[in-house]
Coordinates of N, CA and C in Angstrom, one line a residue:
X39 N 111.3 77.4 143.7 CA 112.4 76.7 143.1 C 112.2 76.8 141.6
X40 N 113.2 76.7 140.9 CA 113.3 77.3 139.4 C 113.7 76.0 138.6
X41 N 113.1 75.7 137.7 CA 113.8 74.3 137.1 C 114.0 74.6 135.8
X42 N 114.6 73.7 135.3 CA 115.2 74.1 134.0 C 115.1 73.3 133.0
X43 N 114.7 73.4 131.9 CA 114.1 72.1 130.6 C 115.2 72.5 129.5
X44 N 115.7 71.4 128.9 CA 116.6 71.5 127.9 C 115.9 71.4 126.6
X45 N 116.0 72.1 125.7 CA 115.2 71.5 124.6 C 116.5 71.1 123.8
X46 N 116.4 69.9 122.9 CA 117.8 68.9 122.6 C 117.1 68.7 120.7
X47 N 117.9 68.3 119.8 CA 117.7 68.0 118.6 C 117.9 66.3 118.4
X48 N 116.7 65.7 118.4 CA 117.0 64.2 118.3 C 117.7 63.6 117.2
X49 N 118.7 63.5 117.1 CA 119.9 63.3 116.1 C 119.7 61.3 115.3
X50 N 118.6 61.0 116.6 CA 118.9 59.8 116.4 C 117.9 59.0 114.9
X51 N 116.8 60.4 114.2 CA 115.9 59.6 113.2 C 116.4 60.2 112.0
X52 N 116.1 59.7 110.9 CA 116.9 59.9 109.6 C 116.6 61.4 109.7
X53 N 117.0 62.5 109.2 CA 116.8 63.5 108.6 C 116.4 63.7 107.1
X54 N 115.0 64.0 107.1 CA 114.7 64.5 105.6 C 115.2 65.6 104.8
X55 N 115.1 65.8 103.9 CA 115.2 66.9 103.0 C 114.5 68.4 103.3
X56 N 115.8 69.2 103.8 CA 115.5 70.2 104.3 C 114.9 70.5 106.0
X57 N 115.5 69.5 106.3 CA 115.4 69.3 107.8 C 116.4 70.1 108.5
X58 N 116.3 70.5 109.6 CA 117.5 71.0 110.4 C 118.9 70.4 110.3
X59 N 119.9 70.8 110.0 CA 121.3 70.2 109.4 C 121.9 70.7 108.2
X60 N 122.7 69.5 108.3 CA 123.4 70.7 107.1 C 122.8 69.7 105.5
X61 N 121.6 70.7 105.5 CA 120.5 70.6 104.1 C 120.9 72.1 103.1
X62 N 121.3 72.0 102.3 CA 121.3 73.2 101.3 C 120.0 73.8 101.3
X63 N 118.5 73.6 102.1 CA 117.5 73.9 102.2 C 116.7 73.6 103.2
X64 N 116.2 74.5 104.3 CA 114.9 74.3 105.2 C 113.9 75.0 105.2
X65 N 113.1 74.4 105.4 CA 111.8 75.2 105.6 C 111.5 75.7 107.0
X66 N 111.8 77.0 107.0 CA 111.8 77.7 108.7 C 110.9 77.8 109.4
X67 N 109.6 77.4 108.7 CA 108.0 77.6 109.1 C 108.0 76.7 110.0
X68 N 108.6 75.6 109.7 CA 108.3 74.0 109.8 C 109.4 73.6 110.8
X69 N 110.4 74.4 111.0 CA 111.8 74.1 112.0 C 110.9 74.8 112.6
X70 N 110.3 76.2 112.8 CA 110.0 76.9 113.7 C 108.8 75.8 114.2
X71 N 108.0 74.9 113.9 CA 107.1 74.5 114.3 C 107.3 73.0 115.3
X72 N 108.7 72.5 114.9 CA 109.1 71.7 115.5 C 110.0 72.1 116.6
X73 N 110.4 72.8 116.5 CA 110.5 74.0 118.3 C 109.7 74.1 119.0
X74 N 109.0 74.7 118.3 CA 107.7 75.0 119.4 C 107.2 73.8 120.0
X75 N 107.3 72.7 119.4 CA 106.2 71.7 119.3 C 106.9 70.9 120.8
X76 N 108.6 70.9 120.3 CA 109.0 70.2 121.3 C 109.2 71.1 122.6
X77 N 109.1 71.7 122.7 CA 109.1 73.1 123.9 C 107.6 72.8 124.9
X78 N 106.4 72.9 123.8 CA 105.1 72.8 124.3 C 105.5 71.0 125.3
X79 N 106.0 70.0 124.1 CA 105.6 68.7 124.9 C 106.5 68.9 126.1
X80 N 107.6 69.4 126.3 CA 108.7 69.3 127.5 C 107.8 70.4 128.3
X81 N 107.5 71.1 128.3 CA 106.9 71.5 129.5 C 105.1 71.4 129.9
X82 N 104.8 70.3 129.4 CA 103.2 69.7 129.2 C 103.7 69.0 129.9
X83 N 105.2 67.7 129.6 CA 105.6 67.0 130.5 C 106.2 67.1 131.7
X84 N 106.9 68.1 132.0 CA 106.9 68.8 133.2 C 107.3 70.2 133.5
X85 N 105.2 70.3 133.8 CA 105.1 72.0 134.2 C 105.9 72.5 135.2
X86 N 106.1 71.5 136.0 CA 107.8 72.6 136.9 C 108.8 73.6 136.1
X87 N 108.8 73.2 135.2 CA 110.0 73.9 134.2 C 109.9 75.5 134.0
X88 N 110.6 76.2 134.7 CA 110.5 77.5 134.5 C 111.2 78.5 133.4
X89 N 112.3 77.6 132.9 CA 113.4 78.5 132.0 C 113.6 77.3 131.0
X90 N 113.5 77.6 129.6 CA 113.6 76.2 128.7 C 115.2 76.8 128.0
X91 N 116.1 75.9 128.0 CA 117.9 76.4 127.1 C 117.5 75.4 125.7
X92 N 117.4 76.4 124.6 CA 117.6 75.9 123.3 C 119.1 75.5 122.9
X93 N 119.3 74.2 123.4 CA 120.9 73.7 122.6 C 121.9 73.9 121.5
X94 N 120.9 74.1 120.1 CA 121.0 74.1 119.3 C 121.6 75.0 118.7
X95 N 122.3 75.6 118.4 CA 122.6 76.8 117.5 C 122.0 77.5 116.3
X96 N 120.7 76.4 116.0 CA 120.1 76.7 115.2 C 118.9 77.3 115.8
X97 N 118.6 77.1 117.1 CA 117.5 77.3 117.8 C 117.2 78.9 118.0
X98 N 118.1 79.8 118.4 CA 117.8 80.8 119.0 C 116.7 81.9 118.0
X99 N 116.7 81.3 116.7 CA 115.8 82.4 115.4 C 114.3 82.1 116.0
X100 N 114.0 80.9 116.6 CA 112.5 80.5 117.2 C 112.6 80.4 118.6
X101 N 113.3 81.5 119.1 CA 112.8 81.6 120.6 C 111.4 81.6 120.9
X102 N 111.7 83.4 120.1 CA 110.6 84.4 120.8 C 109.2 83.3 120.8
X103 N 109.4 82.8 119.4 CA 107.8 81.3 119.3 C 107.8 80.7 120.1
X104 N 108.6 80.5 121.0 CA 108.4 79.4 122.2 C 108.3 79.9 123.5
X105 N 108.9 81.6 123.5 CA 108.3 82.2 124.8 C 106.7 82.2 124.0
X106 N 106.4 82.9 122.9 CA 104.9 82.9 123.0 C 103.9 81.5 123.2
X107 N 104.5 81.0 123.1 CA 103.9 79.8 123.0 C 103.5 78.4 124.6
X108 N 104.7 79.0 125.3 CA 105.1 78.5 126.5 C 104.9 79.1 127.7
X109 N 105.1 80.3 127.5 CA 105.1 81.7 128.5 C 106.6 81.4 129.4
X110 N 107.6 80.4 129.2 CA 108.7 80.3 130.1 C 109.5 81.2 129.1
X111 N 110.8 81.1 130.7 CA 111.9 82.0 129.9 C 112.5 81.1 129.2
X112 N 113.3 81.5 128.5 CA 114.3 80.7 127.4 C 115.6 81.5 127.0
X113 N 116.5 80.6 126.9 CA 118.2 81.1 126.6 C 118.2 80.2 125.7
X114 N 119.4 80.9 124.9 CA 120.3 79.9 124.5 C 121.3 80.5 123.8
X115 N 122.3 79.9 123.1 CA 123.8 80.7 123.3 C 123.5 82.2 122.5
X116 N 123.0 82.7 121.9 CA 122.6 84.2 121.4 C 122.9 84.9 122.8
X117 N 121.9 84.4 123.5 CA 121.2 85.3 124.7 C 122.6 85.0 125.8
X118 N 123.2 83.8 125.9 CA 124.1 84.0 126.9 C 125.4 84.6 126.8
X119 N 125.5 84.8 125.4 CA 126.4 85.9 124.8 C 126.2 87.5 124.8
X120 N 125.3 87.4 125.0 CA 124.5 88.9 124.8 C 125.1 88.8 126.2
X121 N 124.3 88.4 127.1 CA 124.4 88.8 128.5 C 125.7 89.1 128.9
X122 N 127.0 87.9 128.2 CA 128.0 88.2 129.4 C 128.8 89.5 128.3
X123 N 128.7 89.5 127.4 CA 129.0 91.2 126.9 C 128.7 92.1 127.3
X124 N 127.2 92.3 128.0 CA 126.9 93.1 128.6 C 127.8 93.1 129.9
X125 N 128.2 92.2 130.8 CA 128.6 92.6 131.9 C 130.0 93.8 131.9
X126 N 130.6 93.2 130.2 CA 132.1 93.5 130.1 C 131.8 95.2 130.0
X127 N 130.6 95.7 129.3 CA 130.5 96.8 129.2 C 130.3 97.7 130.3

């Protein structure tokens, strides 16, 4: 059986400067690290999870870090766009 982990952007703590949002500036090292980071604890917290969906629209540039990092699969709207183009083709 296949489960599926959401990774979500907690909207709910202030946002600093150059944080994910709309910042005139981020530091991508550091978004990319906070992907990963939340990817690692959602499926540390449940290793059931076979496929992780990045929500975000900002998410899809740090997949590939989170399949390396995770070894699950992962979508998110990049990839589910890709796919159904492909079908049309």
């Amino acid at each position: 059986m296949a489960f599926l982990g959401v990774l979500m952007l907690d909207t709910r703590f202030p946002r600093p400067l150059g944080d994910i949002g709309n910042q005139l500036e981020m530091d991508l090292r550091q978004a990319q690290q906070d992907v990963v980071d939340g990817a690692l604890a959602l499926t540390s917290a449940h290793p059931d999870v076979t496929t992780l969906v990045l929500e975000c629209t900002n998410m899809p540039p740090y997949a590939d870090a989170v399949v390396t990092a995770t070894g699950k699969r992962v979508e998110h709207i990049v990839s589910l766009i890709e796919h159904q183009w492909r079908t049309l083709a």
